[in-house]
DNA sequence: CTTGACTCCGTACCAAGGTACGGACGTTAT
DNA sequence: ATAACGTCCGTACCTTGGTACGGAGTCAAG
């Protein structure tokens, strides 16, 4: 268990692709690590946790941009719990909105499939008729 | 009310951008219309309905690729109502799946915000702790 | 017949979140 | 010391659904 990790080792331990590491660095989600004289990156073990933080944030529906914000909050000494909570509440509102949109779509689709026997020629298909009808 | 439409007129009547028309043509959603000798496109009025068909399909959550499939179904003389219904049912399943995923996310976020008083320093913030915790 | 508006085309660009490539080095095990 | 593998970098590519640009050509109204 080395104390310093090469890019590939970090990628492996965090369960992501090597290219993803460099991508996160470019996006400012992962700070630029020190380099050897050869230019090769040397990551502290902590970086593994940072990448996992990012992955968990993604699982919770945060974008990389938002995760960057959370990471910055985390470092800011002024941050209190409330600021973080605020972000999570916004994200909940966001998710609820998406769910509502999808439910509208589901309802509309169901209305169409319910009105469609499945038999009969396509000319009378309520679904196509709906898509074709003039507003 | 001209019988044949120029690209800009079609775009205007269908409520989309001129570039969108050309984009749909490239994607095979809009058949290539006849041209004048100058190369300018001349659309039949029917094209307005076709573009509206596409827009309504989008509202129902179909991708452009899927809409292309629906348009092809519509032309196929073998198509019966059932084939169209099938597509709609698949899309419903699709939408339900997305909703379920979002609900999981919502639940997880709510659990975190519920456990977070909003007071206290960030070091104890259950949300950050969750994001940081080792698996 | 001129002028301004429209159209043509290929191409580049945007968000988001990466993945892949290739040539030049660096590292490591044997 | 050499082979095999890792890493470096910039850049291109992928998806989806378009939008924007620029130079050249065309159309229609005055």
mmCIF file of C-alpha atoms (C1' of nucleotides) in Angstrom:
data_model
loop_
_atom_site.group_PDB
_atom_site.id
_atom_site.type_symbol
_atom_site.label_atom_id
_atom_site.label_comp_id
_atom_site.label_asym_id
_atom_site.label_seq_id
_atom_site.Cartn_x
_atom_site.Cartn_y
_atom_site.Cartn_z
ATOM 1 C CA UNK A 1 0.000 0.000 0.000
ATOM 2 C CA UNK A 2 2.005 2.974 -1.230
ATOM 3 C CA UNK A 3 1.552 6.362 0.360
ATOM 4 C CA UNK A 4 1.573 8.103 -2.979
ATOM 5 C CA UNK A 5 -0.423 6.967 -5.949
ATOM 6 C CA UNK A 6 0.226 7.072 -9.635
ATOM 7 C CA UNK A 7 -2.628 8.101 -11.864
ATOM 8 C CA UNK A 8 -3.480 4.547 -12.824
ATOM 9 C CA UNK A 9 -3.435 3.398 -9.221
ATOM 10 C CA UNK A 10 -5.690 6.216 -8.164
ATOM 11 C CA UNK A 11 -8.055 5.440 -11.001
ATOM 12 C CA UNK A 12 -8.102 1.784 -10.038
ATOM 13 C CA UNK A 13 -8.691 2.395 -6.360
ATOM 14 C CA UNK A 14 -11.433 4.903 -7.012
ATOM 15 C CA UNK A 15 -13.033 2.710 -9.640
ATOM 16 C CA UNK A 16 -12.833 5.164 -12.517
ATOM 17 C CA UNK A 17 -11.024 5.423 -15.799
ATOM 18 C CA UNK A 18 -7.575 7.019 -15.947
ATOM 19 C CA UNK A 19 -8.886 9.575 -18.398
ATOM 20 C CA UNK A 20 -11.594 10.512 -15.961
ATOM 21 C CA UNK A 21 -8.975 11.576 -13.455
ATOM 22 C CA UNK A 22 -7.428 13.963 -15.914
ATOM 23 C CA UNK A 23 -10.879 15.137 -16.943
ATOM 24 C CA UNK A 24 -11.784 15.987 -13.344
ATOM 25 C CA UNK A 25 -8.514 17.821 -12.977
ATOM 26 C CA UNK A 26 -9.252 19.925 -16.061
ATOM 27 C CA UNK A 27 -12.710 20.661 -14.685
ATOM 28 C CA UNK A 28 -11.264 21.815 -11.390
ATOM 29 C CA UNK A 29 -12.824 19.010 -9.357
ATOM 30 C CA UNK A 30 -9.497 17.484 -8.514
ATOM 31 C CA UNK A 31 -6.635 19.797 -7.551
ATOM 32 C CA UNK A 32 -3.438 19.488 -9.543
ATOM 33 C CA UNK A 33 -1.216 17.128 -7.595
ATOM 34 C CA UNK A 34 2.530 17.520 -7.207
ATOM 35 C CA UNK A 35 4.664 16.034 -9.944
ATOM 36 C CA UNK A 36 7.844 14.102 -10.058
ATOM 37 C CA UNK A 37 10.694 15.617 -12.032
ATOM 38 C CA UNK A 38 9.531 13.442 -14.919
ATOM 39 C CA UNK A 39 6.181 15.156 -14.900
ATOM 40 C CA UNK A 40 4.325 12.147 -13.546
ATOM 41 C CA UNK A 41 1.596 12.962 -11.055
ATOM 42 C CA UNK A 42 1.805 11.804 -7.454
ATOM 43 C CA UNK A 43 -1.485 11.707 -5.609
ATOM 44 C CA UNK A 44 -1.976 11.596 -1.877
ATOM 45 C CA UNK A 45 -4.277 8.800 -0.687
ATOM 46 C CA UNK A 46 -6.843 11.439 0.110
ATOM 47 C CA UNK A 47 -7.550 11.801 -3.565
ATOM 48 C CA UNK A 48 -9.276 8.438 -3.565
ATOM 49 C CA UNK A 49 -11.845 9.809 -1.146
ATOM 50 C CA UNK A 50 -12.254 12.923 -3.165
ATOM 51 C CA UNK A 51 -13.104 10.956 -6.265
ATOM 52 C CA UNK A 52 -15.523 8.816 -4.320
ATOM 53 C CA UNK A 53 -17.102 12.010 -3.027
ATOM 54 C CA UNK A 54 -17.658 13.013 -6.625
ATOM 55 C CA UNK A 55 -19.154 9.642 -7.510
ATOM 56 C CA UNK A 56 -21.553 9.753 -4.572
ATOM 57 C CA UNK A 57 -22.573 13.263 -5.471
ATOM 58 C CA UNK A 58 -23.407 12.011 -8.928
ATOM 59 C CA UNK A 59 -25.497 9.206 -7.476
ATOM 60 C CA UNK A 60 -27.469 11.872 -5.649
ATOM 61 C CA UNK A 61 -28.163 13.619 -8.915
ATOM 62 C CA UNK A 62 -25.728 16.499 -8.569
ATOM 63 C CA UNK A 63 -23.961 17.658 -11.709
ATOM 64 C CA UNK A 64 -20.185 17.889 -11.737
ATOM 65 C CA UNK A 65 -20.569 21.636 -11.577
ATOM 66 C CA UNK A 66 -22.659 21.399 -8.432
ATOM 67 C CA UNK A 67 -20.287 18.892 -6.923
ATOM 68 C CA UNK A 68 -17.490 21.341 -7.506
ATOM 69 C CA UNK A 69 -19.551 23.821 -5.505
ATOM 70 C CA UNK A 70 -19.984 21.334 -2.679
ATOM 71 C CA UNK A 71 -16.263 20.636 -2.622
ATOM 72 C CA UNK A 72 -15.553 24.330 -2.376
ATOM 73 C CA UNK A 73 -18.106 24.723 0.408
ATOM 74 C CA UNK A 74 -16.363 21.967 2.248
ATOM 75 C CA UNK A 75 -13.086 23.837 2.203
ATOM 76 C CA UNK A 76 -14.475 27.269 2.992
ATOM 77 C CA UNK A 77 -14.009 27.903 6.749
ATOM 78 C CA UNK A 78 -17.124 30.106 6.790
ATOM 79 C CA UNK A 79 -19.348 27.266 5.680
ATOM 80 C CA UNK A 80 -21.894 26.018 8.096
ATOM 81 C CA UNK A 81 -24.128 23.030 7.799
ATOM 82 C CA UNK A 82 -26.980 25.152 6.567
ATOM 83 C CA UNK A 83 -25.267 26.123 3.326
ATOM 84 C CA UNK A 84 -24.858 22.482 2.432
ATOM 85 C CA UNK A 85 -28.407 21.681 3.422
ATOM 86 C CA UNK A 86 -29.557 24.488 1.159
ATOM 87 C CA UNK A 87 -27.920 22.869 -1.833
ATOM 88 C CA UNK A 88 -29.528 19.558 -1.064
ATOM 89 C CA UNK A 89 -32.958 21.149 -0.717
ATOM 90 C CA UNK A 90 -32.564 22.863 -4.069
ATOM 91 C CA UNK A 91 -31.623 19.569 -5.598
ATOM 92 C CA UNK A 92 -34.700 17.936 -4.114
ATOM 93 C CA UNK A 93 -36.868 20.630 -5.680
ATOM 94 C CA UNK A 94 -35.071 20.002 -8.930
ATOM 95 C CA UNK A 95 -35.658 16.277 -8.793
ATOM 96 C CA UNK A 96 -39.309 16.742 -7.891
ATOM 97 C CA UNK A 97 -39.745 18.971 -10.871
ATOM 98 C CA UNK A 98 -38.260 16.381 -13.180
ATOM 99 C CA UNK A 99 -40.511 13.724 -11.698
ATOM 100 C CA UNK A 100 -43.567 15.895 -12.247
ATOM 101 C CA UNK A 101 -42.593 16.436 -15.888
ATOM 102 C CA UNK A 102 -42.132 12.733 -16.429
ATOM 103 C CA UNK A 103 -45.440 11.959 -14.787
ATOM 104 C CA UNK A 104 -47.199 14.314 -17.158
ATOM 105 C CA UNK A 105 -45.597 12.481 -20.032
ATOM 106 C CA UNK A 106 -46.549 9.120 -18.571
ATOM 107 C CA UNK A 107 -50.132 10.219 -18.127
ATOM 108 C CA UNK A 108 -50.388 11.487 -21.677
ATOM 109 C CA UNK A 109 -48.910 8.289 -23.042
ATOM 110 C CA UNK A 110 -51.183 6.149 -20.949
ATOM 111 C CA UNK A 111 -54.217 8.054 -22.083
ATOM 112 C CA UNK A 112 -53.189 7.308 -25.647
ATOM 113 C CA UNK A 113 -52.470 3.633 -25.135
ATOM 114 C CA UNK A 114 -55.695 3.217 -23.192
ATOM 115 C CA UNK A 115 -57.676 4.638 -26.054
ATOM 116 C CA UNK A 116 -55.923 2.322 -28.464
ATOM 117 C CA UNK A 117 -57.266 -1.185 -28.763
ATOM 118 C CA UNK A 118 -54.249 -2.357 -30.669
ATOM 119 C CA UNK A 119 -56.438 -3.822 -33.335
ATOM 120 C CA UNK A 120 -57.511 -2.021 -36.421
ATOM 121 C CA UNK A 121 -55.529 -0.320 -39.137
ATOM 122 C CA UNK A 122 -53.025 2.380 -38.377
ATOM 123 C CA UNK A 123 -55.200 5.022 -40.004
ATOM 124 C CA UNK A 124 -57.452 5.022 -36.982
ATOM 125 C CA UNK A 125 -54.710 4.572 -34.393
ATOM 126 C CA UNK A 126 -55.425 7.137 -31.693
ATOM 127 C CA UNK A 127 -51.741 7.556 -31.032
ATOM 128 C CA UNK A 128 -50.846 8.475 -34.586
ATOM 129 C CA UNK A 129 -53.975 10.560 -34.846
ATOM 130 C CA UNK A 130 -52.879 12.491 -31.800
ATOM 131 C CA UNK A 131 -49.414 13.073 -33.209
ATOM 132 C CA UNK A 132 -50.828 14.120 -36.549
ATOM 133 C CA UNK A 133 -53.707 16.279 -35.501
ATOM 134 C CA UNK A 134 -53.631 19.951 -36.346
ATOM 135 C CA UNK A 135 -53.495 22.254 -33.415
ATOM 136 C CA UNK B 1 -51.229 31.359 -48.483
ATOM 137 C CA UNK B 2 -48.788 29.835 -50.951
ATOM 138 C CA UNK B 3 -49.057 26.174 -51.880
ATOM 139 C CA UNK B 4 -45.311 25.723 -51.665
ATOM 140 C CA UNK B 5 -43.187 26.965 -48.818
ATOM 141 C CA UNK B 6 -39.687 28.269 -48.635
ATOM 142 C CA UNK B 7 -37.537 27.054 -45.793
ATOM 143 C CA UNK B 8 -38.052 30.179 -43.754
ATOM 144 C CA UNK B 9 -41.805 30.074 -44.236
ATOM 145 C CA UNK B 10 -41.952 26.450 -43.197
ATOM 146 C CA UNK B 11 -39.856 27.210 -40.149
ATOM 147 C CA UNK B 12 -42.102 30.098 -39.233
ATOM 148 C CA UNK B 13 -45.332 28.169 -39.678
ATOM 149 C CA UNK B 14 -44.066 25.203 -37.744
ATOM 150 C CA UNK B 15 -42.627 27.395 -35.040
ATOM 151 C CA UNK B 16 -39.041 26.221 -35.301
ATOM 152 C CA UNK B 17 -35.732 27.687 -36.340
ATOM 153 C CA UNK B 18 -34.647 27.539 -39.985
ATOM 154 C CA UNK B 19 -31.564 25.608 -38.988
ATOM 155 C CA UNK B 20 -33.754 23.042 -37.274
ATOM 156 C CA UNK B 21 -35.408 22.255 -40.592
ATOM 157 C CA UNK B 22 -32.089 21.487 -42.185
ATOM 158 C CA UNK B 23 -31.060 19.548 -39.109
ATOM 159 C CA UNK B 24 -34.143 17.337 -39.327
ATOM 160 C CA UNK B 25 -33.474 16.778 -42.997
ATOM 161 C CA UNK B 26 -29.925 15.657 -42.260
ATOM 162 C CA UNK B 27 -31.245 13.318 -39.596
ATOM 163 C CA UNK B 28 -33.736 11.772 -41.998
ATOM 164 C CA UNK B 29 -36.803 13.044 -40.147
ATOM 165 C CA UNK B 30 -37.826 15.307 -42.961
ATOM 166 C CA UNK B 31 -37.562 13.967 -46.516
ATOM 167 C CA UNK B 32 -35.543 16.013 -48.941
ATOM 168 C CA UNK B 33 -37.993 18.261 -50.729
ATOM 169 C CA UNK B 34 -37.830 19.100 -54.421
ATOM 170 C CA UNK B 35 -35.630 22.004 -55.347
ATOM 171 C CA UNK B 36 -35.887 24.860 -57.729
ATOM 172 C CA UNK B 37 -33.218 25.109 -60.372
ATOM 173 C CA UNK B 38 -31.445 27.531 -58.061
ATOM 174 C CA UNK B 39 -31.204 24.850 -55.417
ATOM 175 C CA UNK B 40 -33.765 26.438 -53.104
ATOM 176 C CA UNK B 41 -36.048 23.979 -51.353
ATOM 177 C CA UNK B 42 -39.788 23.954 -52.007
ATOM 178 C CA UNK B 43 -41.853 22.303 -49.303
ATOM 179 C CA UNK B 44 -45.404 21.040 -49.626
ATOM 180 C CA UNK B 45 -47.754 22.326 -46.921
ATOM 181 C CA UNK B 46 -47.776 18.823 -45.500
ATOM 182 C CA UNK B 47 -44.284 19.419 -44.132
ATOM 183 C CA UNK B 48 -45.738 21.767 -41.528
ATOM 184 C CA UNK B 49 -47.724 18.878 -40.089
ATOM 185 C CA UNK B 50 -44.721 16.628 -40.201
ATOM 186 C CA UNK B 51 -42.663 19.029 -38.134
ATOM 187 C CA UNK B 52 -45.506 19.433 -35.674
ATOM 188 C CA UNK B 53 -45.663 15.646 -35.469
ATOM 189 C CA UNK B 54 -42.016 15.696 -34.467
ATOM 190 C CA UNK B 55 -42.600 18.384 -31.859
ATOM 191 C CA UNK B 56 -45.507 16.500 -30.310
ATOM 192 C CA UNK B 57 -43.476 13.326 -30.237
ATOM 193 C CA UNK B 58 -40.821 15.213 -28.318
ATOM 194 C CA UNK B 59 -43.400 16.451 -25.844
ATOM 195 C CA UNK B 60 -44.282 12.818 -25.217
ATOM 196 C CA UNK B 61 -40.683 12.070 -24.404
ATOM 197 C CA UNK B 62 -39.705 10.323 -27.611
ATOM 198 C CA UNK B 63 -36.200 10.929 -28.907
ATOM 199 C CA UNK B 64 -35.729 12.109 -32.470
ATOM 200 C CA UNK B 65 -34.529 8.636 -33.315
ATOM 201 C CA UNK B 66 -37.720 7.097 -31.978
ATOM 202 C CA UNK B 67 -39.814 9.681 -33.750
ATOM 203 C CA UNK B 68 -38.091 8.727 -36.955
ATOM 204 C CA UNK B 69 -39.216 5.175 -36.249
ATOM 205 C CA UNK B 70 -42.797 6.317 -35.712
ATOM 206 C CA UNK B 71 -42.738 8.259 -38.950
ATOM 207 C CA UNK B 72 -41.527 5.205 -40.776
ATOM 208 C CA UNK B 73 -44.192 3.054 -39.145
ATOM 209 C CA UNK B 74 -46.752 5.525 -40.329
ATOM 210 C CA UNK B 75 -45.692 5.074 -43.927
ATOM 211 C CA UNK B 76 -45.289 1.308 -43.848
ATOM 212 C CA UNK B 77 -48.471 -0.262 -45.321
ATOM 213 C CA UNK B 78 -47.997 -3.338 -43.101
ATOM 214 C CA UNK B 79 -48.242 -1.286 -39.933
ATOM 215 C CA UNK B 80 -51.213 -1.858 -37.736
ATOM 216 C CA UNK B 81 -52.235 0.035 -34.694
ATOM 217 C CA UNK B 82 -50.603 -2.500 -32.445
ATOM 218 C CA UNK B 83 -47.089 -1.715 -33.605
ATOM 219 C CA UNK B 84 -47.553 1.914 -32.679
ATOM 220 C CA UNK B 85 -49.118 1.000 -29.356
ATOM 221 C CA UNK B 86 -46.089 -1.171 -28.670
ATOM 222 C CA UNK B 87 -43.758 1.805 -29.033
ATOM 223 C CA UNK B 88 -45.859 3.870 -26.696
ATOM 224 C CA UNK B 89 -45.905 1.106 -24.092
ATOM 225 C CA UNK B 90 -42.135 0.790 -24.262
ATOM 226 C CA UNK B 91 -41.861 4.514 -23.752
ATOM 227 C CA UNK B 92 -44.142 4.327 -20.738
ATOM 228 C CA UNK B 93 -41.902 1.667 -19.239
ATOM 229 C CA UNK B 94 -38.953 3.886 -19.973
ATOM 230 C CA UNK B 95 -40.512 6.891 -18.299
ATOM 231 C CA UNK B 96 -41.550 4.851 -15.277
ATOM 232 C CA UNK B 97 -38.012 3.660 -14.902
ATOM 233 C CA UNK B 98 -36.675 7.204 -14.958
ATOM 234 C CA UNK B 99 -39.251 8.239 -12.377
ATOM 235 C CA UNK B 100 -38.248 5.376 -10.121
ATOM 236 C CA UNK B 101 -34.594 6.391 -10.363
ATOM 237 C CA UNK B 102 -35.406 9.983 -9.519
ATOM 238 C CA UNK B 103 -37.530 8.910 -6.598
ATOM 239 C CA UNK B 104 -34.637 6.948 -5.177
ATOM 240 C CA UNK B 105 -32.511 10.041 -5.443
ATOM 241 C CA UNK B 106 -35.187 12.169 -3.850
ATOM 242 C CA UNK B 107 -35.536 9.736 -0.984
ATOM 243 C CA UNK B 108 -31.810 9.652 -0.355
ATOM 244 C CA UNK B 109 -31.587 13.424 -0.413
ATOM 245 C CA UNK B 110 -34.540 13.785 1.886
ATOM 246 C CA UNK B 111 -33.077 11.363 4.343
ATOM 247 C CA UNK B 112 -29.959 13.503 4.417
ATOM 248 C CA UNK B 113 -31.702 16.823 4.799
ATOM 249 C CA UNK B 114 -33.970 15.382 7.466
ATOM 250 C CA UNK B 115 -30.983 14.302 9.479
ATOM 251 C CA UNK B 116 -29.434 17.728 9.111
ATOM 252 C CA UNK B 117 -30.581 20.376 11.509
ATOM 253 C CA UNK B 118 -28.922 23.121 9.515
ATOM 254 C CA UNK B 119 -27.204 24.392 12.597
ATOM 255 C CA UNK B 120 -23.803 23.380 13.704
ATOM 256 C CA UNK B 121 -20.480 23.464 11.942
ATOM 257 C CA UNK B 122 -19.926 21.824 8.606
ATOM 258 C CA UNK B 123 -17.659 19.169 10.118
ATOM 259 C CA UNK B 124 -20.662 17.408 11.534
ATOM 260 C CA UNK B 125 -22.971 18.024 8.592
ATOM 261 C CA UNK B 126 -24.614 14.682 7.855
ATOM 262 C CA UNK B 127 -24.722 15.493 4.178
ATOM 263 C CA UNK B 128 -21.027 16.105 3.824
ATOM 264 C CA UNK B 129 -20.313 13.196 6.103
ATOM 265 C CA UNK B 130 -22.340 10.977 3.819
ATOM 266 C CA UNK B 131 -20.488 12.189 0.753
ATOM 267 C CA UNK B 132 -17.164 11.745 2.456
ATOM 268 C CA UNK B 133 -17.640 8.441 4.188
ATOM 269 C CA UNK B 134 -15.540 5.515 3.072
ATOM 270 C CA UNK B 135 -17.458 2.710 1.556
ATOM 271 C "C1'" DC C 1 -31.747 47.003 -62.012
ATOM 272 C "C1'" DT C 2 -30.536 47.586 -57.655
ATOM 273 C "C1'" DT C 3 -30.950 46.547 -52.964
ATOM 274 C "C1'" DG C 4 -32.180 44.151 -49.023
ATOM 275 C "C1'" DA C 5 -33.855 39.904 -47.470
ATOM 276 C "C1'" DC C 6 -33.570 35.213 -48.031
ATOM 277 C "C1'" DT C 7 -31.229 30.717 -49.008
ATOM 278 C "C1'" DC C 8 -27.522 27.774 -49.938
ATOM 279 C "C1'" DC C 9 -23.636 24.834 -47.895
ATOM 280 C "C1'" DG C 10 -20.168 23.049 -44.811
ATOM 281 C "C1'" DT C 11 -18.501 23.536 -40.642
ATOM 282 C "C1'" DA C 12 -17.942 24.779 -35.870
ATOM 283 C "C1'" DC C 13 -19.939 25.218 -31.452
ATOM 284 C "C1'" DC C 14 -22.929 24.488 -26.999
ATOM 285 C "C1'" DA C 15 -24.003 21.494 -22.677
ATOM 286 C "C1'" DA C 16 -22.483 17.086 -19.870
ATOM 287 C "C1'" DG C 17 -19.595 13.649 -18.825
ATOM 288 C "C1'" DG C 18 -16.646 11.463 -20.208
ATOM 289 C "C1'" DT C 19 -13.674 7.964 -23.706
ATOM 290 C "C1'" DA C 20 -10.088 7.130 -27.063
ATOM 291 C "C1'" DC C 21 -5.831 7.909 -29.707
ATOM 292 C "C1'" DG C 22 -1.042 8.372 -30.803
ATOM 293 C "C1'" DG C 23 3.671 9.521 -30.372
ATOM 294 C "C1'" DA C 24 7.046 10.453 -27.006
ATOM 295 C "C1'" DC C 25 8.875 9.517 -22.893
ATOM 296 C "C1'" DG C 26 9.355 7.234 -17.885
ATOM 297 C "C1'" DT C 27 9.450 3.185 -14.938
ATOM 298 C "C1'" DT C 28 10.042 -1.395 -13.432
ATOM 299 C "C1'" DA C 29 10.824 -6.329 -13.415
ATOM 300 C "C1'" DT C 30 13.639 -9.730 -15.143
ATOM 301 C "C1'" DA D 1 19.698 -3.594 -20.706
ATOM 302 C "C1'" DT D 2 15.740 -4.487 -22.692
ATOM 303 C "C1'" DA D 3 10.857 -5.546 -22.951
ATOM 304 C "C1'" DA D 4 6.536 -4.433 -21.468
ATOM 305 C "C1'" DC D 5 3.820 -1.519 -19.455
ATOM 306 C "C1'" DG D 6 2.561 3.254 -17.535
ATOM 307 C "C1'" DT D 7 2.209 8.095 -18.142
ATOM 308 C "C1'" DC D 8 2.469 12.375 -20.437
ATOM 309 C "C1'" DC D 9 -0.024 15.763 -23.551
ATOM 310 C "C1'" DG D 10 -3.181 17.673 -26.867
ATOM 311 C "C1'" DT D 11 -6.745 16.666 -29.429
ATOM 312 C "C1'" DA D 12 -10.597 14.353 -31.415
ATOM 313 C "C1'" DC D 13 -14.645 11.820 -30.691
ATOM 314 C "C1'" DC D 14 -19.221 10.248 -28.594
ATOM 315 C "C1'" DT D 15 -24.431 11.336 -27.513
ATOM 316 C "C1'" DT D 16 -28.718 14.571 -28.120
ATOM 317 C "C1'" DG D 17 -30.911 18.397 -30.142
ATOM 318 C "C1'" DG D 18 -30.066 21.753 -31.988
ATOM 319 C "C1'" DT D 19 -27.747 26.981 -32.907
ATOM 320 C "C1'" DA D 20 -24.448 30.010 -35.189
ATOM 321 C "C1'" DC D 21 -21.326 31.629 -38.818
ATOM 322 C "C1'" DG D 22 -19.579 33.206 -43.179
ATOM 323 C "C1'" DG D 23 -19.245 33.721 -47.967
ATOM 324 C "C1'" DA D 24 -21.632 33.037 -52.069
ATOM 325 C "C1'" DG D 25 -25.605 32.918 -54.690
ATOM 326 C "C1'" DT D 26 -30.837 33.995 -55.426
ATOM 327 C "C1'" DC D 27 -35.317 36.231 -55.090
ATOM 328 C "C1'" DA D 28 -38.641 39.848 -54.997
ATOM 329 C "C1'" DA D 29 -40.094 44.598 -54.426
ATOM 330 C "C1'" DG D 30 -39.445 49.194 -55.751
#
